Structures are given as structure tokens and as C-alpha cells.
PDB file of C-alpha atoms and ligand atoms in Angstrom:
ATOM      1  CA  MET A  12     114.940  29.900   5.513  1.00 86.00           C
ATOM      2  CA  GLN A  13     111.497  31.478   6.003  1.00 87.00           C
ATOM      3  CA  GLU A  14     111.637  32.657   2.270  1.00 90.00           C
ATOM      4  CA  GLN A  15     112.714  29.287   1.140  1.00 92.00           C
ATOM      5  CA  ILE A  16     109.581  27.729   2.901  1.00 94.00           C
ATOM      6  CA  LYS A  17     107.184  30.241   1.454  1.00 92.00           C
ATOM      7  CA  ASN A  18     108.333  29.547  -2.070  1.00 93.00           C
ATOM      8  CA  ILE A  19     107.773  25.926  -2.078  1.00 93.00           C
ATOM      9  CA  ASN A  20     104.861  24.768  -4.110  1.00 93.00           C
ATOM     10  CA  THR A  21     104.424  20.910  -3.445  1.00 93.00           C
ATOM     11  CA  LEU A  22     103.785  19.091  -0.180  1.00 94.00           C
ATOM     12  CA  GLU A  23     106.487  16.628  -1.064  1.00 94.00           C
ATOM     13  CA  GLU A  24     109.149  19.311  -1.439  1.00 95.00           C
ATOM     14  CA  LEU A  25     107.848  20.838   1.827  1.00 95.00           C
ATOM     15  CA  GLN A  26     108.306  17.387   3.630  1.00 95.00           C
ATOM     16  CA  GLU A  27     111.799  17.012   2.000  1.00 95.00           C
ATOM     17  CA  LEU A  28     112.897  20.478   3.434  1.00 94.00           C
ATOM     18  CA  TYR A  29     111.358  19.682   6.818  1.00 95.00           C
ATOM     19  CA  THR A  30     113.217  16.359   7.056  1.00 95.00           C
ATOM     20  CA  SER A  31     116.481  18.253   6.066  1.00 95.00           C
ATOM     21  CA  VAL A  32     115.855  20.494   9.201  1.00 95.00           C
ATOM     22  CA  PHE A  33     114.065  18.639  11.682  1.00 94.00           C
ATOM     23  CA  GLY A  34     114.810  15.137  10.598  1.00 93.00           C
ATOM     24  CA  LYS A  35     117.165  12.702  12.620  1.00 93.00           C
ATOM     25  CA  ASN A  36     120.244  14.543  10.644  1.00 93.00           C
ATOM     26  CA  GLY A  37     118.547  17.698  10.118  1.00 93.00           C
ATOM     27  CA  THR A  38     120.269  21.164  10.646  1.00 93.00           C
ATOM     28  CA  MET A  39     118.083  22.192  13.577  1.00 93.00           C
ATOM     29  CA  THR A  40     118.327  18.897  15.165  1.00 94.00           C
ATOM     30  CA  ALA A  41     121.930  19.205  15.218  1.00 93.00           C
ATOM     31  CA  LYS A  42     121.853  22.662  16.747  1.00 92.00           C
ATOM     32  CA  LEU A  43     119.184  21.658  19.451  1.00 91.00           C
ATOM     33  CA  LYS A  44     121.545  18.767  20.467  1.00 91.00           C
ATOM     34  CA  GLU A  45     124.143  21.513  21.403  1.00 91.00           C
ATOM     35  CA  MET A  46     121.708  23.571  23.193  1.00 88.00           C
ATOM     36  CA  SER A  47     122.893  22.482  26.761  1.00 88.00           C
ATOM     37  CA  LYS A  48     126.303  23.825  26.111  1.00 91.00           C
ATOM     38  CA  MET A  49     124.942  27.175  24.869  1.00 90.00           C
ATOM     39  CA  ALA A  50     124.859  30.316  26.860  1.00 91.00           C
ATOM     40  CA  PRO A  51     121.387  31.327  27.970  1.00 91.00           C
ATOM     41  CA  ASP A  52     120.870  34.156  25.378  1.00 92.00           C
ATOM     42  CA  ALA A  53     121.994  31.909  22.514  1.00 91.00           C
ATOM     43  CA  ARG A  54     119.614  29.266  23.854  1.00 92.00           C
ATOM     44  CA  ALA A  55     116.689  31.632  23.982  1.00 92.00           C
ATOM     45  CA  LYS A  56     117.438  32.843  20.413  1.00 93.00           C
ATOM     46  CA  LEU A  57     117.721  29.212  19.317  1.00 92.00           C
ATOM     47  CA  ASN A  58     114.384  28.363  20.859  1.00 93.00           C
ATOM     48  CA  LYS A  59     112.738  31.247  19.121  1.00 93.00           C
ATOM     49  CA  GLU A  60     114.034  30.330  15.781  1.00 93.00           C
ATOM     50  CA  ASN A  61     113.037  26.749  16.210  1.00 94.00           C
ATOM     51  CA  ALA A  62     109.445  27.739  16.947  1.00 93.00           C
ATOM     52  CA  ALA A  63     109.450  30.257  14.111  1.00 93.00           C
ATOM     53  CA  LEU A  64     110.584  27.640  11.849  1.00 94.00           C
ATOM     54  CA  ARG A  65     107.919  25.212  12.870  1.00 94.00           C
ATOM     55  CA  ASP A  66     105.228  27.758  12.537  1.00 94.00           C
ATOM     56  CA  ALA A  67     106.404  28.639   8.895  1.00 94.00           C
ATOM     57  CA  PHE A  68     106.407  25.086   7.874  1.00 95.00           C
ATOM     58  CA  LYS A  69     102.724  24.405   9.417  1.00 95.00           C
ATOM     59  CA  ILE A  70     101.516  27.527   7.805  1.00 95.00           C
ATOM     60  CA  ARG A  71     102.844  26.584   4.335  1.00 95.00           C
ATOM     61  CA  GLN A  72     101.563  23.090   4.894  1.00 95.00           C
ATOM     62  CA  SER A  73      98.060  24.109   5.380  1.00 95.00           C
ATOM     63  CA  GLU A  74      98.231  26.510   2.542  1.00 95.00           C
ATOM     64  CA  LEU A  75      99.472  23.708   0.245  1.00 95.00           C
ATOM     65  CA  GLU A  76      96.719  21.461   1.462  1.00 95.00           C
ATOM     66  CA  THR A  77      94.066  23.897   0.867  1.00 95.00           C
ATOM     67  CA  ALA A  78      95.184  24.579  -2.521  1.00 93.00           C
ATOM     68  CA  ALA A  79      95.313  20.804  -3.376  1.00 91.00           C
ATOM     69  CA  LEU A  80      91.899  20.460  -2.029  1.00 93.00           C
ATOM     70  CA  ASN A  81      90.546  23.341  -4.152  1.00 92.00           C
ATOM     71  CA  GLN A  82      92.039  22.009  -7.244  1.00 91.00           C
ATOM     72  CA  LYS A  83      90.536  18.581  -6.448  1.00 89.00           C
ATOM     73  CA  LEU A  84      87.140  20.256  -5.991  1.00 89.00           C
ATOM     74  CA  LYS A  85      87.680  22.074  -9.133  1.00 88.00           C
ATOM     75  CA  THR A  86      88.493  19.111 -11.341  1.00 87.00           C
ATOM     76  CA  GLU A  87      86.703  16.142  -9.462  1.00 86.00           C
ATOM     77  CA  TYR A  88      83.307  17.568  -8.729  1.00 81.00           C
ATOM     78  CA  VAL A  89      79.935  15.726  -9.834  1.00 82.00           C
ATOM     79  CA  ASP A  90      77.158  18.153 -11.313  1.00 81.00           C
ATOM     80  CA  VAL A  91      74.110  16.902  -9.627  1.00 82.00           C
ATOM     81  CA  THR A  92      71.688  19.075 -11.653  1.00 85.00           C
ATOM     82  CA  LEU A  93      72.748  17.198 -14.844  1.00 84.00           C
ATOM     83  CA  ASP A  94      70.215  15.085 -16.561  1.00 82.00           C
ATOM     84  CA  THR A  95      71.085  11.476 -16.258  1.00 79.00           C
ATOM     85  CA  GLU A  96      70.179   8.735 -18.889  1.00 79.00           C
ATOM     86  CA  PRO A  97      66.651   8.168 -18.594  1.00 76.00           C
ATOM     87  CA  LYS A  98      66.127   4.730 -16.643  1.00 75.00           C
ATOM     88  CA  ASN A  99      62.955   2.331 -17.049  1.00 73.00           C
ATOM     89  CA  ARG A 100      61.381   1.965 -13.456  1.00 73.00           C
ATOM     90  CA  GLY A 101      59.196  -0.991 -13.213  1.00 75.00           C
ATOM     91  CA  THR A 102      55.888  -1.228 -11.996  1.00 78.00           C
ATOM     92  CA  ILE A 103      53.963  -3.864 -10.041  1.00 84.00           C
ATOM     93  CA  HIS A 104      52.021  -6.133 -12.654  1.00 87.00           C
ATOM     94  CA  PRO A 105      48.299  -5.455 -12.341  1.00 88.00           C
ATOM     95  CA  LEU A 106      47.690  -9.090 -11.448  1.00 90.00           C
ATOM     96  CA  THR A 107      50.234  -9.017  -8.594  1.00 91.00           C
ATOM     97  CA  GLU A 108      48.694  -5.918  -7.403  1.00 90.00           C
ATOM     98  CA  THR A 109      45.246  -7.535  -7.466  1.00 94.00           C
ATOM     99  CA  LEU A 110      46.502 -10.344  -5.599  1.00 94.00           C
ATOM    100  CA  LEU A 111      48.102  -8.094  -2.935  1.00 95.00           C
ATOM    101  CA  GLN A 112      45.072  -6.163  -2.512  1.00 96.00           C
ATOM    102  CA  VAL A 113      42.645  -8.965  -2.326  1.00 97.00           C
ATOM    103  CA  GLY A 114      45.237 -10.737   0.007  1.00 97.00           C
ATOM    104  CA  THR A 115      45.462  -7.879   2.530  1.00 98.00           C
ATOM    105  CA  ILE A 116      41.662  -7.633   2.623  1.00 98.00           C
ATOM    106  CA  LEU A 117      41.109 -11.299   3.385  1.00 98.00           C
ATOM    107  CA  GLU A 118      43.962 -11.299   5.995  1.00 98.00           C
ATOM    108  CA  SER A 119      42.324  -8.296   7.741  1.00 98.00           C
ATOM    109  CA  LEU A 120      39.185 -10.559   7.830  1.00 98.00           C
ATOM    110  CA  GLY A 121      41.146 -13.425   9.519  1.00 98.00           C
ATOM    111  CA  PHE A 122      41.874 -15.488   6.511  1.00 98.00           C
ATOM    112  CA  GLU A 123      45.239 -17.272   6.243  1.00 98.00           C
ATOM    113  CA  MET A 124      46.989 -17.555   2.908  1.00 97.00           C
ATOM    114  CA  TRP A 125      47.726 -21.103   1.508  1.00 98.00           C
ATOM    115  CA  THR A 126      49.008 -22.424  -1.629  1.00 97.00           C
ATOM    116  CA  GLY A 127      49.431 -25.851  -3.212  1.00 97.00           C
ATOM    117  CA  PRO A 128      50.684 -27.797  -6.123  1.00 98.00           C
ATOM    118  CA  GLU A 129      49.724 -26.727  -9.802  1.00 97.00           C
ATOM    119  CA  ILE A 130      49.860 -30.278 -10.820  1.00 98.00           C
ATOM    120  CA  GLU A 131      47.261 -32.018  -8.868  1.00 96.00           C
ATOM    121  CA  ASP A 132      46.142 -35.528  -8.199  1.00 96.00           C
ATOM    122  CA  ASP A 133      42.444 -36.548  -9.105  1.00 94.00           C
ATOM    123  CA  TRP A 134      41.702 -36.759  -5.282  1.00 96.00           C
ATOM    124  CA  HIS A 135      42.329 -33.232  -4.524  1.00 97.00           C
ATOM    125  CA  ASN A 136      40.962 -31.710  -7.698  1.00 95.00           C
ATOM    126  CA  PHE A 137      37.899 -33.719  -8.059  1.00 94.00           C
ATOM    127  CA  THR A 138      37.052 -36.904  -5.849  1.00 95.00           C
ATOM    128  CA  ALA A 139      37.478 -35.082  -2.402  1.00 97.00           C
ATOM    129  CA  LEU A 140      35.428 -32.177  -3.954  1.00 97.00           C
ATOM    130  CA  ASN A 141      32.435 -34.576  -4.100  1.00 95.00           C
ATOM    131  CA  THR A 142      33.122 -34.983  -7.901  1.00 92.00           C
ATOM    132  CA  PRO A 143      33.817 -38.666  -8.523  1.00 85.00           C
ATOM    133  CA  SER A 144      34.900 -40.040 -11.749  1.00 84.00           C
ATOM    134  CA  TYR A 145      31.270 -40.564 -13.219  1.00 84.00           C
ATOM    135  CA  HIS A 146      30.144 -37.235 -11.987  1.00 80.00           C
ATOM    136  CA  PRO A 147      28.915 -35.016 -14.885  1.00 73.00           C
ATOM    137  CA  ALA A 148      30.185 -32.010 -13.392  1.00 67.00           C
ATOM    138  CA  ARG A 149      33.718 -32.991 -14.294  1.00 73.00           C
ATOM    139  CA  ASP A 150      32.633 -31.828 -17.644  1.00 68.00           C
ATOM    140  CA  MET A 151      31.953 -28.385 -16.480  1.00 63.00           C
ATOM    141  CA  GLN A 152      35.552 -27.627 -16.798  1.00 64.00           C
ATOM    142  CA  ASP A 153      37.750 -28.821 -19.715  1.00 84.00           C
ATOM    143  CA  SER A 154      40.709 -30.197 -17.877  1.00 88.00           C
ATOM    144  CA  PHE A 155      44.395 -30.797 -19.014  1.00 90.00           C
ATOM    145  CA  PHE A 156      44.970 -34.477 -17.899  1.00 89.00           C
ATOM    146  CA  LEU A 157      48.402 -35.844 -17.585  1.00 90.00           C
ATOM    147  CA  ASP A 158      49.225 -39.361 -18.796  1.00 90.00           C
ATOM    148  CA  ASN A 159      49.522 -40.429 -15.132  1.00 93.00           C
ATOM    149  CA  GLY A 160      45.972 -39.419 -14.316  1.00 87.00           C
ATOM    150  CA  ASN A 161      47.165 -36.311 -12.641  1.00 92.00           C
ATOM    151  CA  VAL A 162      45.660 -33.006 -13.833  1.00 92.00           C
ATOM    152  CA  LEU A 163      46.722 -29.320 -14.156  1.00 94.00           C
ATOM    153  CA  ARG A 164      44.638 -27.796 -11.302  1.00 95.00           C
ATOM    154  CA  THR A 165      41.426 -26.577 -12.666  1.00 94.00           C
ATOM    155  CA  GLN A 166      40.406 -24.817  -9.494  1.00 95.00           C
ATOM    156  CA  THR A 167      42.100 -23.643  -6.328  1.00 97.00           C
ATOM    157  CA  SER A 168      39.213 -25.432  -4.388  1.00 97.00           C
ATOM    158  CA  ALA A 169      41.785 -28.384  -4.412  1.00 97.00           C
ATOM    159  CA  ILE A 170      43.797 -26.039  -1.896  1.00 98.00           C
ATOM    160  CA  GLN A 171      41.128 -26.076   0.652  1.00 98.00           C
ATOM    161  CA  ILE A 172      41.066 -29.854   0.525  1.00 98.00           C
ATOM    162  CA  ARG A 173      44.894 -29.963   1.275  1.00 98.00           C
ATOM    163  CA  ALA A 174      44.261 -27.187   3.944  1.00 98.00           C
ATOM    164  CA  MET A 175      41.672 -29.215   5.849  1.00 98.00           C
ATOM    165  CA  GLU A 176      43.656 -32.415   5.493  1.00 98.00           C
ATOM    166  CA  THR A 177      46.785 -31.097   7.103  1.00 97.00           C
ATOM    167  CA  HIS A 178      45.457 -28.281   9.354  1.00 97.00           C
ATOM    168  CA  GLY A 179      42.155 -29.619  10.308  1.00 97.00           C
ATOM    169  CA  VAL A 180      39.210 -27.644  11.646  1.00 96.00           C
ATOM    170  CA  PRO A 181      38.306 -25.116  12.600  1.00 98.00           C
ATOM    171  CA  ILE A 182      39.900 -23.290   9.661  1.00 98.00           C
ATOM    172  CA  LYS A 183      39.809 -19.812   7.968  1.00 98.00           C
ATOM    173  CA  MET A 184      41.994 -19.793   4.960  1.00 98.00           C
ATOM    174  CA  PHE A 185      42.224 -18.681   1.343  1.00 98.00           C
ATOM    175  CA  GLY A 186      44.054 -20.675  -1.346  1.00 98.00           C
ATOM    176  CA  VAL A 187      45.842 -18.610  -4.164  1.00 97.00           C
ATOM    177  CA  GLY A 188      47.261 -19.961  -7.488  1.00 96.00           C
ATOM    178  CA  ARG A 189      47.234 -20.469 -11.083  1.00 95.00           C
ATOM    179  CA  THR A 190      44.684 -22.805 -12.612  1.00 96.00           C
ATOM    180  CA  TYR A 191      44.196 -24.278 -15.904  1.00 94.00           C
ATOM    181  CA  ARG A 192      41.353 -25.035 -18.366  1.00 91.00           C
ATOM    182  CA  LYS A 193      41.018 -25.467 -22.020  1.00 88.00           C
ATOM    183  CA  GLU A 194      39.684 -22.340 -22.982  1.00 84.00           C
ATOM    184  CA  MET A 195      40.901 -19.303 -24.678  1.00 81.00           C
ATOM    185  CA  ASP A 196      39.292 -15.921 -25.943  1.00 82.00           C
ATOM    186  CA  ALA A 197      39.422 -12.223 -24.879  1.00 79.00           C
ATOM    187  CA  THR A 198      38.019 -13.034 -21.485  1.00 78.00           C
ATOM    188  CA  HIS A 199      39.482 -16.563 -20.941  1.00 82.00           C
ATOM    189  CA  SER A 200      43.244 -17.936 -20.900  1.00 87.00           C
ATOM    190  CA  PRO A 201      44.036 -21.412 -20.649  1.00 91.00           C
ATOM    191  CA  MET A 202      46.133 -20.215 -17.478  1.00 92.00           C
ATOM    192  CA  PHE A 203      44.400 -18.023 -15.051  1.00 92.00           C
ATOM    193  CA  GLY A 204      44.459 -17.276 -11.460  1.00 94.00           C
ATOM    194  CA  GLN A 205      42.065 -18.171  -8.610  1.00 96.00           C
ATOM    195  CA  ILE A 206      41.468 -17.231  -5.181  1.00 97.00           C
ATOM    196  CA  GLU A 207      39.503 -19.409  -2.929  1.00 97.00           C
ATOM    197  CA  GLY A 208      38.121 -18.674   0.666  1.00 98.00           C
ATOM    198  CA  LEU A 209      37.133 -21.439   3.184  1.00 98.00           C
ATOM    199  CA  TYR A 210      35.819 -20.920   6.728  1.00 98.00           C
ATOM    200  CA  VAL A 211      34.760 -23.896   8.731  1.00 98.00           C
ATOM    201  CA  ASP A 212      34.030 -23.805  12.186  1.00 98.00           C
ATOM    202  CA  LYS A 213      32.012 -25.584  15.120  1.00 98.00           C
ATOM    203  CA  ILE A 214      28.228 -25.778  14.060  1.00 97.00           C
ATOM    204  CA  ASP A 215      27.318 -23.585  17.146  1.00 96.00           C
ATOM    205  CA  THR A 216      29.578 -20.759  15.838  1.00 95.00           C
ATOM    206  CA  HIS A 217      26.613 -20.364  13.140  1.00 95.00           C
ATOM    207  CA  ILE A 218      28.541 -19.875  10.084  1.00 97.00           C
ATOM    208  CA  THR A 219      25.635 -19.304   7.775  1.00 97.00           C
ATOM    209  CA  MET A 220      24.870 -18.054   4.124  1.00 97.00           C
ATOM    210  CA  SER A 221      24.486 -14.477   5.381  1.00 97.00           C
ATOM    211  CA  ASP A 222      28.010 -14.608   6.686  1.00 98.00           C
ATOM    212  CA  LEU A 223      29.292 -15.799   3.399  1.00 98.00           C
ATOM    213  CA  VAL A 224      27.372 -12.985   1.523  1.00 98.00           C
ATOM    214  CA  ALA A 225      28.519 -10.480   3.932  1.00 98.00           C
ATOM    215  CA  THR A 226      32.264 -11.496   3.625  1.00 98.00           C
ATOM    216  CA  ILE A 227      32.052 -11.369  -0.187  1.00 98.00           C
ATOM    217  CA  ARG A 228      30.363  -7.982  -0.085  1.00 98.00           C
ATOM    218  CA  VAL A 229      33.043  -6.678   2.240  1.00 98.00           C
ATOM    219  CA  LEU A 230      35.837  -8.129   0.002  1.00 98.00           C
ATOM    220  CA  LEU A 231      34.467  -6.761  -3.205  1.00 98.00           C
ATOM    221  CA  GLU A 232      33.467  -3.392  -2.040  1.00 98.00           C
ATOM    222  CA  ARG A 233      36.938  -2.870  -0.172  1.00 98.00           C
ATOM    223  CA  PHE A 234      38.599  -4.146  -3.304  1.00 97.00           C
ATOM    224  CA  PHE A 235      36.811  -1.698  -5.655  1.00 96.00           C
ATOM    225  CA  GLU A 236      36.597   1.005  -3.065  1.00 96.00           C
ATOM    226  CA  ARG A 237      32.975   1.724  -3.534  1.00 96.00           C
ATOM    227  CA  LYS A 238      29.632   0.521  -2.869  1.00 97.00           C
ATOM    228  CA  LEU A 239      28.435  -2.161  -5.295  1.00 97.00           C
ATOM    229  CA  GLU A 240      25.054  -3.539  -6.393  1.00 97.00           C
ATOM    230  CA  MET A 241      25.066  -7.205  -5.833  1.00 97.00           C
ATOM    231  CA  ARG A 242      22.896 -10.002  -7.119  1.00 97.00           C
ATOM    232  CA  ILE A 243      22.839 -13.558  -5.533  1.00 98.00           C
ATOM    233  CA  ARG A 244      21.581 -16.237  -7.897  1.00 98.00           C
ATOM    234  CA  PRO A 245      21.121 -20.035  -7.005  1.00 98.00           C
ATOM    235  CA  SER A 246      23.774 -22.137  -8.741  1.00 97.00           C
ATOM    236  CA  TYR A 247      25.388 -25.555  -8.690  1.00 95.00           C
ATOM    237  CA  PHE A 248      28.817 -26.732  -7.580  1.00 95.00           C
ATOM    238  CA  PRO A 249      29.233 -30.460  -6.449  1.00 94.00           C
ATOM    239  CA  PHE A 250      31.289 -29.222  -3.376  1.00 97.00           C
ATOM    240  CA  THR A 251      28.907 -26.710  -1.856  1.00 98.00           C
ATOM    241  CA  GLU A 252      25.228 -27.130  -0.977  1.00 97.00           C
ATOM    242  CA  PRO A 253      23.355 -24.800  -1.350  1.00 98.00           C
ATOM    243  CA  SER A 254      25.467 -23.220  -4.139  1.00 98.00           C
ATOM    244  CA  ILE A 255      25.310 -19.648  -5.427  1.00 98.00           C
ATOM    245  CA  GLU A 256      26.686 -17.313  -7.961  1.00 98.00           C
ATOM    246  CA  VAL A 257      27.504 -13.777  -7.125  1.00 98.00           C
ATOM    247  CA  ASP A 258      27.092 -11.001  -9.801  1.00 97.00           C
ATOM    248  CA  ILE A 259      27.751  -7.135  -9.603  1.00 97.00           C
ATOM    249  CA  LYS A 260      26.303  -4.526 -11.556  1.00 96.00           C
ATOM    250  CA  TRP A 261      28.931  -2.804 -13.650  1.00 94.00           C
ATOM    251  CA  GLY A 262      27.633   0.209 -15.770  1.00 92.00           C
ATOM    252  CA  ASP A 263      24.266  -1.287 -17.056  1.00 95.00           C
ATOM    253  CA  LYS A 264      25.491  -4.713 -17.056  1.00 95.00           C
ATOM    254  CA  TRP A 265      25.297  -7.672 -14.331  1.00 97.00           C
ATOM    255  CA  LEU A 266      28.697  -9.429 -14.473  1.00 94.00           C
ATOM    256  CA  GLU A 267      29.204 -12.804 -12.844  1.00 95.00           C
ATOM    257  CA  ILE A 268      32.021 -12.643 -10.608  1.00 96.00           C
ATOM    258  CA  MET A 269      32.289 -15.576  -8.271  1.00 97.00           C
ATOM    259  CA  GLY A 270      30.911 -19.095  -7.112  1.00 98.00           C
ATOM    260  CA  ALA A 271      30.226 -19.928  -3.657  1.00 98.00           C
ATOM    261  CA  GLY A 272      28.263 -21.735  -1.202  1.00 98.00           C
ATOM    262  CA  MET A 273      27.901 -23.823   2.169  1.00 98.00           C
ATOM    263  CA  VAL A 274      30.677 -26.409   2.157  1.00 98.00           C
ATOM    264  CA  HIS A 275      29.043 -30.072   1.204  1.00 98.00           C
ATOM    265  CA  PRO A 276      28.862 -32.476   3.946  1.00 98.00           C
ATOM    266  CA  ASN A 277      30.415 -35.028   1.633  1.00 98.00           C
ATOM    267  CA  VAL A 278      33.432 -32.686   1.355  1.00 98.00           C
ATOM    268  CA  LEU A 279      33.881 -32.299   4.867  1.00 98.00           C
ATOM    269  CA  ARG A 280      33.629 -36.055   5.367  1.00 98.00           C
ATOM    270  CA  ASN A 281      36.445 -36.478   2.756  1.00 98.00           C
ATOM    271  CA  CYS A 282      38.563 -34.485   4.928  1.00 98.00           C
ATOM    272  CA  GLY A 283      37.791 -36.442   8.180  1.00 97.00           C
ATOM    273  CA  VAL A 284      35.733 -33.626   9.484  1.00 98.00           C
ATOM    274  CA  ASN A 285      32.180 -34.581  10.780  1.00 98.00           C
ATOM    275  CA  PRO A 286      29.594 -32.570   9.171  1.00 98.00           C
ATOM    276  CA  ASP A 287      27.516 -32.835  12.311  1.00 98.00           C
ATOM    277  CA  GLU A 288      29.802 -30.984  14.116  1.00 98.00           C
ATOM    278  CA  PHE A 289      31.276 -28.430  11.695  1.00 98.00           C
ATOM    279  CA  GLN A 290      29.829 -26.425   8.832  1.00 98.00           C
ATOM    280  CA  GLY A 291      31.158 -23.541   6.801  1.00 98.00           C
ATOM    281  CA  PHE A 292      31.266 -21.815   3.605  1.00 98.00           C
ATOM    282  CA  ALA A 293      33.435 -21.445   0.618  1.00 98.00           C
ATOM    283  CA  PHE A 294      33.938 -19.112  -2.243  1.00 98.00           C
ATOM    284  CA  GLY A 295      36.191 -18.869  -5.377  1.00 98.00           C
ATOM    285  CA  PHE A 296      36.836 -16.327  -8.035  1.00 97.00           C
ATOM    286  CA  GLY A 297      39.413 -15.580 -10.829  1.00 94.00           C
ATOM    287  CA  TRP A 298      41.494 -12.628  -9.865  1.00 93.00           C
ATOM    288  CA  ASP A 299      42.157 -11.810 -13.498  1.00 92.00           C
ATOM    289  CA  ARG A 300      38.503 -10.684 -13.839  1.00 91.00           C
ATOM    290  CA  LEU A 301      38.851  -8.369 -10.902  1.00 94.00           C
ATOM    291  CA  ALA A 302      42.007  -7.083 -12.110  1.00 92.00           C
ATOM    292  CA  MET A 303      40.447  -6.504 -15.726  1.00 91.00           C
ATOM    293  CA  LEU A 304      37.495  -4.602 -14.126  1.00 92.00           C
ATOM    294  CA  LYS A 305      39.529  -2.610 -11.479  1.00 90.00           C
ATOM    295  CA  PHE A 306      42.228  -1.334 -14.067  1.00 84.00           C
ATOM    296  CA  GLY A 307      39.906  -1.250 -17.139  1.00 84.00           C
ATOM    297  CA  LEU A 308      41.677  -3.817 -19.151  1.00 82.00           C
ATOM    298  CA  ASN A 309      39.942  -5.702 -21.750  1.00 82.00           C
ATOM    299  CA  ASP A 310      41.886  -8.731 -22.777  1.00 83.00           C
ATOM    300  CA  ILE A 311      42.896 -11.385 -20.299  1.00 84.00           C
ATOM    301  CA  ARG A 312      45.526 -12.766 -22.742  1.00 83.00           C
ATOM    302  CA  GLN A 313      47.687  -9.669 -22.486  1.00 84.00           C
ATOM    303  CA  PHE A 314      48.074 -10.117 -18.670  1.00 86.00           C
ATOM    304  CA  TYR A 315      50.343 -12.968 -19.516  1.00 85.00           C
ATOM    305  CA  ASP A 316      51.968 -11.920 -22.661  1.00 84.00           C
ATOM    306  CA  GLY A 317      54.661 -10.051 -20.719  1.00 81.00           C
ATOM    307  CA  ASP A 318      54.808  -7.370 -23.360  1.00 83.00           C
ATOM    308  CA  VAL A 319      56.464  -4.403 -21.616  1.00 81.00           C
ATOM    309  CA  ARG A 320      54.937  -1.817 -24.105  1.00 80.00           C
ATOM    310  CA  TRP A 321      51.390  -3.028 -23.059  1.00 79.00           C
ATOM    311  CA  LEU A 322      52.383  -3.062 -19.413  1.00 77.00           C
ATOM    312  CA  LYS A 323      53.622   0.649 -19.714  1.00 75.00           C
ATOM    313  CA  ASN A 324      50.312   1.630 -21.784  1.00 67.00           C
ATOM    314  CA  SER A 325      47.799  -0.344 -19.746  1.00 62.00           C
ATOM    315  CA  GLY A 326      47.255   2.919 -17.687  1.00 57.00           C
ATOM    316  CA  PHE A 327      48.385   1.012 -14.684  1.00 55.00           C
ATOM    317  CA  ASP A 328      50.687   2.787 -12.422  1.00 50.00           C
ATOM    318  CA  ALA A 329      51.546   1.112  -9.269  1.00 41.00           C
TER     319      ALA A 329
HETATM  320  N1  LIG B  27      35.806 -23.846  -7.816  1.00 87.15           N
HETATM  321  C1  LIG B  27      34.856 -22.919  -8.445  1.00 87.15           C
HETATM  322  C2  LIG B  27      34.932 -22.662  -9.921  1.00 87.15           C
HETATM  323  O1  LIG B  27      36.344 -22.808 -10.183  1.00 87.15           O
HETATM  324  C3  LIG B  27      34.427 -21.741  -7.596  1.00 87.15           C
HETATM  325  C4  LIG B  27      33.800 -22.043  -6.522  1.00 87.15           C
HETATM  326  C5  LIG B  27      34.717 -22.129  -5.257  1.00 87.15           C
HETATM  327  C6  LIG B  27      32.640 -22.283  -6.121  1.00 87.15           C
HETATM  328  C7  LIG B  27      34.345 -22.494  -3.982  1.00 87.15           C
HETATM  329  C8  LIG B  27      32.002 -22.607  -4.767  1.00 87.15           C
HETATM  330  C9  LIG B  27      32.772 -22.560  -3.694  1.00 87.15           C
HETATM  331  O2  LIG B  27      34.236 -22.059 -10.700  1.00 87.15           O
END
């Protein structure tokens, strides 16, 4: 029997033999049933035989299992050192990255992010921003008007109106979104992105022009990760008074980077805020321009083409 067990080469055959010995009708089972009738010597002998057989089965079983495992390891392994097919790993789009960076900086300064509809009504895009229909400033922006009198938002300033209307004051927010104007060249796209900051609080909080300039400086210097030469020029926007334009020195050129100013009393009034009690500042800029400067890209239109070859070669690595 011992020899027979050793010569078995599959686990199935071993199981079969085992059943024929130790199963219900097995040969050893039958012998064991008779044990009580046996003389002590014969009993001891049978016990030994029983134990030896069980051991032999166990040993052969583990030998066969090991062999099966080795066989499996030999045929089913995965070579982790093999080259795989090259996979294209996506990167974050330069505009998204810019938005994330600017958003992080503004949030660290206490501004809360807001969005608003891209199709705006006249009130939020113009009238509430102190730009009534006869106002010449409407011509400053070549707007896309819809037949029903609505307009594709020309500026994220519309979001500050919505924020003040629904949240009230004091408020420290920034609006983010796409804006639309009829213009198209290397530095202008008919669709572009703007970010707008607004901070309004009680008059005795003393939010001043210097807070505005300091906020802009912190924002730009953290974004570009270096000290910047900044120039403040007087300007005009219907919704701020006084209004300024902010330039930064880039190489040997001055670049216009954003518009800003103290929120016009009429704008506060239009949002149900008493300008004798509250004052504040607002600033707005195109994030495309910031992205172009930071990442050294020179054609704004490419941002929106979705051309993967350009994205790959834009030198941008998230
Ligand atoms: N809305 C202005 C623009 O689109 C920018 C701006 C925002 C200016 C807020 C002043 C205050 O040009």
C-alpha cells in the first residue's frame, strides 16, 4: 500500500485511493470496525498500520500539492519587468491649473468662490453695474446679445451683483467663469475666462484703495512666484469710483493685467446696500492672460482648440 501511495501522480487519484481505504466502505474502515474483537497485539498492530497509512497519504498529498503549485508558478507568472504598451497620461489644462492656483490664493486671503450663469440678463451684466442702456460704456464691450434681450455675460462683474443680492453684505467673494465678447486675435478669444474679486464691509472697517492694491500685489506675486514691478494707472469703469488699471513689468514692457476700483455707490444701492454704511473694492481680470504669461504661451486661441498635440508641446507639465 505504501508503495502504491508513493506512485500516485495526481491529487484526484490519491483522493480515490484514500476513499477506498478510509471511506465509509473503505478497507481500513472495515478493519477498524472489527477492532474491539481483536486481541491486544493485533489491535496495536492495526493502530500502527492505520497511523502509518494516514501519514503516507498526508505526505503524498503535500508533495502533489507543492508540485501543482510549482507548475502553476511556472506557467502562470506575470513578468513585471516587461515593458507595457505606452499609455498617454493626461495633464491638467493650463487654464484649469491657473484657475486652481488663483483660487487657492484668493481663498487663503478669505475670498469665497462663486459662479453665475453665462447667459445673463441686462440687469446683472449692465444695469446693476451702473451701466444703464444709454450709457456709452456699453460700447466698451462688444456684446453678444440674444433675441430676448439677454446677453452672453461680458464680464464676471455680473457675479458680484448676484452675490451681493443673495448673500448680502459684508461679503468677500470671487466670481469665476467664462465671458464672451466679439473679438478675436492672438491675444483675444470671443470666449475667455475672468476672475472677479469683491470685498465689501462696514465703512468703519476702512477698506481702502491701498487694501485693494495690496491684495492685487499679493495675488499676482504669489501666482507668479516672484516680486513684481507694478504700476497703477487711473482708469474708468462705470461700476467703480475711483477706477484703476494695474500693469506689471514683463521683460522691458508694461502689460495691462487687470481693472479694479472702489465699488461705485450706485452699484451698492442697486444691490440694496446702503453706501453710507458699507464700502469696498472690486477687481477683475482675464485668467487666460495670466496663464499665457506664467506658462509662456503666446496664442490665446490655442487654449480652447483642444488640440492634444499642442497641449503636449505647450511645455506645460502639471
Ligand atoms: N469688469 C471689468 C472688465 O471686464 C474689470 C473690472 C472688474 C474692473 C472689477 C473694475 C472692477 O474689464
